[in-house]
Amino acid sequence: TQLLEQSPQFLSIQEGENLTVYCNSSSVFSSLQWYRQEPGEGPVLLVTVVTGGEVKKLKRLTFQFGDARKDSSLHITAAQPGDTGLYLCAGDPSNTGKLIFGQGTTLQVKP
Amino acid sequence: DAGVTQSPTHLIKTRGQQVTLRCSPKSGHDTVSWYQQALGQGPQFIFQYYEEEERQRGNFPDRFSGHQFPNYSSELNVNALLLGDSALYLCASSIYRASPLHFGNGTRLTVT
């Protein structure tokens, strides 16, 4: 069974600080996806990383896929209160739309 | 362009009862998947429907069943509800069983 472990599970920081969320697995994934979920809403796709070593940027968010395609990270620069939410990494090991999710990282950014 | 829509948004049921949740996929999508999400946790895959058939199933008991209609909409049925079935149930749609997925806002089920 392929599992995705996210860390930390909870993060409470002040506005303007930087942070990194990690997503690790003992298995190789052909791609990993990052979603953000706000209370009362469904997850929304932020990015998909496909190539080992790939780095993608989305404004203040930087996503990296490990060289061995077993891990990924999400770095947020100068966090804003609007970044508050649940961040989820997910993989599709069989490429059939069956996503395996990490347990999520709850981020709270205080003004 | 309507996204994934789910109904109802909230539901309260009693142990032992049965419940049906409904989902309309995003326009142009033909695959519907259902996930269960406990508070503060990642979603867990229940099953996936494509061409009106269950194509994949996660580690959920037979009390959980589903259906997909010719218009690609879907239903999730849960029989003999348990307290532990209380969760957010998410529907996600995609094209031809591939990710990424587009999620609805879910149905919050509370079993008392």
PDB file of C-alpha atoms in Angstrom:
ATOM      1  CA  THR A   1       0.000   0.000   0.000  1.00  0.00           C
ATOM      2  CA  GLN A   2       1.414   3.353  -1.003  1.00  0.00           C
ATOM      3  CA  LEU A   3       1.186   5.972   1.714  1.00  0.00           C
ATOM      4  CA  LEU A   4       1.893   9.671   1.776  1.00  0.00           C
ATOM      5  CA  GLU A   5       3.104  11.203   5.029  1.00  0.00           C
ATOM      6  CA  GLN A   6       2.750  14.940   5.493  1.00  0.00           C
ATOM      7  CA  SER A   7       4.531  17.073   8.051  1.00  0.00           C
ATOM      8  CA  PRO A   8       3.905  19.060  10.038  1.00  0.00           C
ATOM      9  CA  GLN A   9       0.236  18.298  10.711  1.00  0.00           C
ATOM     10  CA  PHE A  10      -0.403  21.730  12.224  1.00  0.00           C
ATOM     11  CA  LEU A  11       1.318  25.041  11.688  1.00  0.00           C
ATOM     12  CA  SER A  12       0.429  28.379  13.276  1.00  0.00           C
ATOM     13  CA  ILE A  13       2.555  31.321  12.179  1.00  0.00           C
ATOM     14  CA  GLN A  14       2.501  35.117  11.998  1.00  0.00           C
ATOM     15  CA  GLU A  15       1.823  37.005   8.806  1.00  0.00           C
ATOM     16  CA  GLY A  16       5.036  37.552   6.850  1.00  0.00           C
ATOM     17  CA  GLU A  17       6.793  34.376   7.986  1.00  0.00           C
ATOM     18  CA  ASN A  18       7.986  31.642   5.639  1.00  0.00           C
ATOM     19  CA  LEU A  19       7.068  27.981   5.944  1.00  0.00           C
ATOM     20  CA  THR A  20       7.629  24.596   4.318  1.00  0.00           C
ATOM     21  CA  VAL A  21       5.307  21.593   4.228  1.00  0.00           C
ATOM     22  CA  TYR A  22       6.669  18.159   3.392  1.00  0.00           C
ATOM     23  CA  CYS A  23       5.086  15.151   1.708  1.00  0.00           C
ATOM     24  CA  ASN A  24       7.022  11.880   1.847  1.00  0.00           C
ATOM     25  CA  SER A  25       6.540   8.332   0.651  1.00  0.00           C
ATOM     26  CA  SER A  26       8.571   5.138   0.493  1.00  0.00           C
ATOM     27  CA  SER A  27       7.129   4.524  -2.967  1.00  0.00           C
ATOM     28  CA  VAL A  28       7.731   6.198  -6.299  1.00  0.00           C
ATOM     29  CA  PHE A  29       4.913   8.254  -7.761  1.00  0.00           C
ATOM     30  CA  SER A  30       4.647   9.221 -11.414  1.00  0.00           C
ATOM     31  CA  SER A  31       3.269  12.568 -10.266  1.00  0.00           C
ATOM     32  CA  LEU A  32       2.103  14.341  -7.142  1.00  0.00           C
ATOM     33  CA  GLN A  33      -0.590  16.942  -6.736  1.00  0.00           C
ATOM     34  CA  TRP A  34      -1.068  19.645  -4.125  1.00  0.00           C
ATOM     35  CA  TYR A  35      -4.535  20.806  -3.103  1.00  0.00           C
ATOM     36  CA  ARG A  36      -5.736  23.531  -0.759  1.00  0.00           C
ATOM     37  CA  GLN A  37      -9.003  23.207   1.104  1.00  0.00           C
ATOM     38  CA  GLU A  38     -10.825  25.951   2.983  1.00  0.00           C
ATOM     39  CA  PRO A  39     -13.467  25.241   5.653  1.00  0.00           C
ATOM     40  CA  GLY A  40     -16.784  24.223   4.129  1.00  0.00           C
ATOM     41  CA  GLU A  41     -15.324  23.717   0.679  1.00  0.00           C
ATOM     42  CA  GLY A  42     -13.797  20.929  -1.358  1.00  0.00           C
ATOM     43  CA  PRO A  43     -10.086  20.663  -2.171  1.00  0.00           C
ATOM     44  CA  VAL A  44      -8.875  22.871  -5.016  1.00  0.00           C
ATOM     45  CA  LEU A  45      -5.923  21.811  -7.141  1.00  0.00           C
ATOM     46  CA  LEU A  46      -2.883  24.084  -6.816  1.00  0.00           C
ATOM     47  CA  VAL A  47      -0.305  22.250  -8.906  1.00  0.00           C
ATOM     48  CA  THR A  48       0.777  18.913 -10.361  1.00  0.00           C
ATOM     49  CA  VAL A  49       4.467  17.986 -10.393  1.00  0.00           C
ATOM     50  CA  VAL A  50       5.521  15.290 -12.805  1.00  0.00           C
ATOM     51  CA  THR A  51       9.288  15.290 -13.395  1.00  0.00           C
ATOM     52  CA  GLY A  52      11.828  14.371 -10.708  1.00  0.00           C
ATOM     53  CA  GLY A  53      13.562  17.539  -9.504  1.00  0.00           C
ATOM     54  CA  GLU A  54      10.846  19.745 -10.962  1.00  0.00           C
ATOM     55  CA  VAL A  55      10.185  23.122  -9.332  1.00  0.00           C
ATOM     56  CA  LYS A  56       6.963  25.036  -9.957  1.00  0.00           C
ATOM     57  CA  LYS A  57       6.067  28.475  -8.668  1.00  0.00           C
ATOM     58  CA  LEU A  58       2.607  29.882  -8.095  1.00  0.00           C
ATOM     59  CA  LYS A  59       3.029  33.472  -6.854  1.00  0.00           C
ATOM     60  CA  ARG A  60       4.415  33.079  -3.305  1.00  0.00           C
ATOM     61  CA  LEU A  61       4.119  29.276  -3.368  1.00  0.00           C
ATOM     62  CA  THR A  62       6.997  27.084  -4.555  1.00  0.00           C
ATOM     63  CA  PHE A  63       6.491  23.364  -5.156  1.00  0.00           C
ATOM     64  CA  GLN A  64       9.294  20.858  -5.598  1.00  0.00           C
ATOM     65  CA  PHE A  65       9.239  17.203  -6.606  1.00  0.00           C
ATOM     66  CA  GLY A  66      12.101  15.097  -5.274  1.00  0.00           C
ATOM     67  CA  ASP A  67      14.670  13.680  -7.671  1.00  0.00           C
ATOM     68  CA  ALA A  68      13.554  10.122  -6.858  1.00  0.00           C
ATOM     69  CA  ARG A  69       9.864  11.097  -7.151  1.00  0.00           C
ATOM     70  CA  LYS A  70       9.172   9.866  -3.617  1.00  0.00           C
ATOM     71  CA  ASP A  71       8.734  13.222  -1.940  1.00  0.00           C
ATOM     72  CA  SER A  72       7.559  16.764  -2.501  1.00  0.00           C
ATOM     73  CA  SER A  73       7.574  20.060  -0.662  1.00  0.00           C
ATOM     74  CA  LEU A  74       5.519  23.217  -0.612  1.00  0.00           C
ATOM     75  CA  HIS A  75       7.224  26.446   0.470  1.00  0.00           C
ATOM     76  CA  ILE A  76       5.245  29.611   1.144  1.00  0.00           C
ATOM     77  CA  THR A  77       7.084  32.922   1.263  1.00  0.00           C
ATOM     78  CA  ALA A  78       5.738  35.811   3.340  1.00  0.00           C
ATOM     79  CA  ALA A  79       2.564  34.007   4.379  1.00  0.00           C
ATOM     80  CA  GLN A  80      -0.693  35.953   4.388  1.00  0.00           C
ATOM     81  CA  PRO A  81      -3.895  35.317   6.405  1.00  0.00           C
ATOM     82  CA  GLY A  82      -5.529  34.330   3.116  1.00  0.00           C
ATOM     83  CA  ASP A  83      -3.142  31.347   2.942  1.00  0.00           C
ATOM     84  CA  THR A  84      -4.917  29.796   5.932  1.00  0.00           C
ATOM     85  CA  GLY A  85      -6.350  26.371   5.112  1.00  0.00           C
ATOM     86  CA  LEU A  86      -5.707  22.656   4.852  1.00  0.00           C
ATOM     87  CA  TYR A  87      -2.926  21.730   2.436  1.00  0.00           C
ATOM     88  CA  LEU A  88      -3.073  18.244   0.970  1.00  0.00           C
ATOM     89  CA  CYS A  89      -0.632  16.307  -1.155  1.00  0.00           C
ATOM     90  CA  ALA A  90      -1.991  13.478  -3.282  1.00  0.00           C
ATOM     91  CA  GLY A  91      -0.697  10.842  -5.656  1.00  0.00           C
ATOM     92  CA  ASP A  92      -2.322   8.683  -8.308  1.00  0.00           C
ATOM     93  CA  PRO A  93      -0.211   5.496  -8.230  1.00  0.00           C
ATOM     94  CA  SER A  94      -2.169   3.644 -10.903  1.00  0.00           C
ATOM     95  CA  ASN A  95      -2.876   6.689 -13.108  1.00  0.00           C
ATOM     96  CA  THR A  96      -6.570   5.838 -13.000  1.00  0.00           C
ATOM     97  CA  GLY A  97      -7.865   8.788 -11.000  1.00  0.00           C
ATOM     98  CA  LYS A  98      -7.762   6.988  -7.645  1.00  0.00           C
ATOM     99  CA  LEU A  99      -5.980   9.531  -5.484  1.00  0.00           C
ATOM    100  CA  ILE A 100      -4.158   8.686  -2.287  1.00  0.00           C
ATOM    101  CA  PHE A 101      -4.021  11.702   0.011  1.00  0.00           C
ATOM    102  CA  GLY A 102      -1.670  12.613   2.794  1.00  0.00           C
ATOM    103  CA  GLN A 103      -3.258  13.419   6.133  1.00  0.00           C
ATOM    104  CA  GLY A 104      -2.977  17.132   5.446  1.00  0.00           C
ATOM    105  CA  THR A 105      -1.290  20.150   7.016  1.00  0.00           C
ATOM    106  CA  THR A 106      -3.532  22.677   8.727  1.00  0.00           C
ATOM    107  CA  LEU A 107      -2.017  26.132   8.328  1.00  0.00           C
ATOM    108  CA  GLN A 108      -3.122  29.134  10.334  1.00  0.00           C
ATOM    109  CA  VAL A 109      -1.616  32.518   9.479  1.00  0.00           C
ATOM    110  CA  LYS A 110      -2.278  35.163  12.107  1.00  0.00           C
ATOM    111  CA  PRO A 111      -2.455  38.840  11.130  1.00  0.00           C
TER     112      PRO A 111
ATOM    113  CA  ASP B   1     -19.537  26.680 -16.462  1.00  0.00           C
ATOM    114  CA  ALA B   2     -20.905  24.884 -13.418  1.00  0.00           C
ATOM    115  CA  GLY B   3     -18.420  22.946 -11.364  1.00  0.00           C
ATOM    116  CA  VAL B   4     -19.164  19.831  -9.347  1.00  0.00           C
ATOM    117  CA  THR B   5     -22.398  20.199  -7.401  1.00  0.00           C
ATOM    118  CA  GLN B   6     -23.423  18.069  -4.430  1.00  0.00           C
ATOM    119  CA  SER B   7     -26.662  17.790  -2.497  1.00  0.00           C
ATOM    120  CA  PRO B   8     -27.631  18.102   0.229  1.00  0.00           C
ATOM    121  CA  THR B   9     -24.963  20.244   1.899  1.00  0.00           C
ATOM    122  CA  HIS B  10     -25.757  18.981   5.377  1.00  0.00           C
ATOM    123  CA  LEU B  11     -27.591  15.931   6.661  1.00  0.00           C
ATOM    124  CA  ILE B  12     -28.360  14.517  10.095  1.00  0.00           C
ATOM    125  CA  LYS B  13     -29.310  10.844  10.392  1.00  0.00           C
ATOM    126  CA  THR B  14     -29.787   8.312  13.164  1.00  0.00           C
ATOM    127  CA  ARG B  15     -27.790   5.120  13.590  1.00  0.00           C
ATOM    128  CA  GLY B  16     -29.181   2.303  11.469  1.00  0.00           C
ATOM    129  CA  GLN B  17     -30.783   4.558   8.912  1.00  0.00           C
ATOM    130  CA  GLN B  18     -29.906   4.778   5.233  1.00  0.00           C
ATOM    131  CA  VAL B  19     -28.727   7.843   3.328  1.00  0.00           C
ATOM    132  CA  THR B  20     -28.362   8.864  -0.326  1.00  0.00           C
ATOM    133  CA  LEU B  21     -26.027  11.628  -1.437  1.00  0.00           C
ATOM    134  CA  ARG B  22     -26.071  13.116  -4.926  1.00  0.00           C
ATOM    135  CA  CYS B  23     -23.458  14.563  -7.252  1.00  0.00           C
ATOM    136  CA  SER B  24     -23.455  16.273 -10.641  1.00  0.00           C
ATOM    137  CA  PRO B  25     -20.050  16.339 -12.293  1.00  0.00           C
ATOM    138  CA  LYS B  26     -18.375  19.281 -13.961  1.00  0.00           C
ATOM    139  CA  SER B  27     -19.546  19.841 -17.526  1.00  0.00           C
ATOM    140  CA  GLY B  28     -17.597  17.623 -19.920  1.00  0.00           C
ATOM    141  CA  HIS B  29     -16.480  15.172 -17.241  1.00  0.00           C
ATOM    142  CA  ASP B  30     -17.472  11.515 -17.434  1.00  0.00           C
ATOM    143  CA  THR B  31     -15.917  10.000 -14.301  1.00  0.00           C
ATOM    144  CA  VAL B  32     -17.136  10.439 -10.742  1.00  0.00           C
ATOM    145  CA  SER B  33     -15.275   9.435  -7.593  1.00  0.00           C
ATOM    146  CA  TRP B  34     -16.416   9.596  -4.002  1.00  0.00           C
ATOM    147  CA  TYR B  35     -14.224  10.320  -0.975  1.00  0.00           C
ATOM    148  CA  GLN B  36     -14.816  10.340   2.773  1.00  0.00           C
ATOM    149  CA  GLN B  37     -13.014  12.987   4.812  1.00  0.00           C
ATOM    150  CA  ALA B  38     -12.813  13.071   8.588  1.00  0.00           C
ATOM    151  CA  LEU B  39     -12.313  16.459  10.213  1.00  0.00           C
ATOM    152  CA  GLY B  40      -8.765  17.756   9.696  1.00  0.00           C
ATOM    153  CA  GLN B  41      -7.720  14.653   7.741  1.00  0.00           C
ATOM    154  CA  GLY B  42      -7.078  13.863   4.108  1.00  0.00           C
ATOM    155  CA  PRO B  43      -9.882  12.396   1.985  1.00  0.00           C
ATOM    156  CA  GLN B  44     -10.105   8.618   1.639  1.00  0.00           C
ATOM    157  CA  PHE B  45     -11.167   7.017  -1.629  1.00  0.00           C
ATOM    158  CA  ILE B  46     -14.484   5.161  -1.542  1.00  0.00           C
ATOM    159  CA  PHE B  47     -15.089   4.243  -5.194  1.00  0.00           C
ATOM    160  CA  GLN B  48     -15.015   5.485  -8.751  1.00  0.00           C
ATOM    161  CA  TYR B  49     -17.691   5.279 -11.453  1.00  0.00           C
ATOM    162  CA  TYR B  50     -17.096   5.406 -15.185  1.00  0.00           C
ATOM    163  CA  GLU B  51     -19.511   4.403 -17.942  1.00  0.00           C
ATOM    164  CA  GLU B  52     -22.127   3.627 -15.279  1.00  0.00           C
ATOM    165  CA  GLU B  53     -19.968   0.942 -13.667  1.00  0.00           C
ATOM    166  CA  GLU B  54     -17.928   0.833 -10.479  1.00  0.00           C
ATOM    167  CA  ARG B  55     -14.328   0.721 -11.713  1.00  0.00           C
ATOM    168  CA  GLN B  56     -12.308   0.925  -8.515  1.00  0.00           C
ATOM    169  CA  ARG B  57     -13.115   0.576  -4.853  1.00  0.00           C
ATOM    170  CA  GLY B  58     -11.301   1.588  -1.718  1.00  0.00           C
ATOM    171  CA  ASN B  59     -11.303  -0.150   1.639  1.00  0.00           C
ATOM    172  CA  PHE B  60     -14.949   0.464   2.518  1.00  0.00           C
ATOM    173  CA  PRO B  61     -17.596  -2.118   3.482  1.00  0.00           C
ATOM    174  CA  ASP B  62     -20.463  -3.179   1.263  1.00  0.00           C
ATOM    175  CA  ARG B  63     -22.747  -0.837   3.193  1.00  0.00           C
ATOM    176  CA  PHE B  64     -21.345   1.793   0.861  1.00  0.00           C
ATOM    177  CA  SER B  65     -22.738   1.526  -2.655  1.00  0.00           C
ATOM    178  CA  GLY B  66     -23.176   3.814  -5.583  1.00  0.00           C
ATOM    179  CA  HIS B  67     -24.618   4.402  -8.970  1.00  0.00           C
ATOM    180  CA  GLN B  68     -23.842   6.457 -12.030  1.00  0.00           C
ATOM    181  CA  PHE B  69     -26.559   7.580 -14.417  1.00  0.00           C
ATOM    182  CA  PRO B  70     -26.383   8.049 -18.201  1.00  0.00           C
ATOM    183  CA  ASN B  71     -25.978  11.820 -17.707  1.00  0.00           C
ATOM    184  CA  TYR B  72     -22.834  11.051 -15.628  1.00  0.00           C
ATOM    185  CA  SER B  73     -24.394  12.167 -12.338  1.00  0.00           C
ATOM    186  CA  SER B  74     -23.907   9.850  -9.397  1.00  0.00           C
ATOM    187  CA  GLU B  75     -25.321   8.764  -6.070  1.00  0.00           C
ATOM    188  CA  LEU B  76     -23.639   7.417  -2.959  1.00  0.00           C
ATOM    189  CA  ASN B  77     -25.759   5.217  -0.702  1.00  0.00           C
ATOM    190  CA  VAL B  78     -24.819   4.200   2.810  1.00  0.00           C
ATOM    191  CA  ASN B  79     -26.920   1.602   4.635  1.00  0.00           C
ATOM    192  CA  ALA B  80     -27.099   0.775   8.338  1.00  0.00           C
ATOM    193  CA  LEU B  81     -25.392   4.006   9.345  1.00  0.00           C
ATOM    194  CA  LEU B  82     -22.842   3.931  12.156  1.00  0.00           C
ATOM    195  CA  LEU B  83     -21.628   6.820  14.298  1.00  0.00           C
ATOM    196  CA  GLY B  84     -18.250   6.453  12.587  1.00  0.00           C
ATOM    197  CA  ASP B  85     -19.805   7.270   9.222  1.00  0.00           C
ATOM    198  CA  SER B  86     -20.061  10.901  10.316  1.00  0.00           C
ATOM    199  CA  ALA B  87     -17.793  12.796   7.912  1.00  0.00           C
ATOM    200  CA  LEU B  88     -17.624  15.106   4.928  1.00  0.00           C
ATOM    201  CA  TYR B  89     -18.415  13.183   1.750  1.00  0.00           C
ATOM    202  CA  LEU B  90     -16.747  14.633  -1.306  1.00  0.00           C
ATOM    203  CA  CYS B  91     -17.590  13.984  -4.908  1.00  0.00           C
ATOM    204  CA  ALA B  92     -14.933  14.567  -7.539  1.00  0.00           C
ATOM    205  CA  SER B  93     -15.159  14.448 -11.305  1.00  0.00           C
ATOM    206  CA  SER B  94     -12.578  14.006 -14.017  1.00  0.00           C
ATOM    207  CA  ILE B  95     -12.177  13.025 -17.637  1.00  0.00           C
ATOM    208  CA  TYR B  96     -11.668   9.380 -18.577  1.00  0.00           C
ATOM    209  CA  ARG B  97     -10.658   8.225 -15.081  1.00  0.00           C
ATOM    210  CA  ALA B  98      -7.571  10.439 -15.031  1.00  0.00           C
ATOM    211  CA  SER B  99      -6.500  12.992 -12.466  1.00  0.00           C
ATOM    212  CA  PRO B 100      -6.450  15.819 -11.582  1.00  0.00           C
ATOM    213  CA  LEU B 101      -9.846  15.845  -9.987  1.00  0.00           C
ATOM    214  CA  HIS B 102     -12.369  18.635  -9.542  1.00  0.00           C
ATOM    215  CA  PHE B 103     -14.098  18.450  -6.191  1.00  0.00           C
ATOM    216  CA  GLY B 104     -17.505  19.571  -5.024  1.00  0.00           C
ATOM    217  CA  ASN B 105     -17.966  21.271  -1.649  1.00  0.00           C
ATOM    218  CA  GLY B 106     -19.167  18.058  -0.078  1.00  0.00           C
ATOM    219  CA  THR B 107     -22.056  16.830   2.031  1.00  0.00           C
ATOM    220  CA  ARG B 108     -21.547  16.996   5.774  1.00  0.00           C
ATOM    221  CA  LEU B 109     -23.170  13.859   7.254  1.00  0.00           C
ATOM    222  CA  THR B 110     -23.763  13.630  10.983  1.00  0.00           C
ATOM    223  CA  VAL B 111     -24.939  10.320  12.457  1.00  0.00           C
ATOM    224  CA  THR B 112     -26.424  10.501  15.941  1.00  0.00           C
TER     225      THR B 112
END
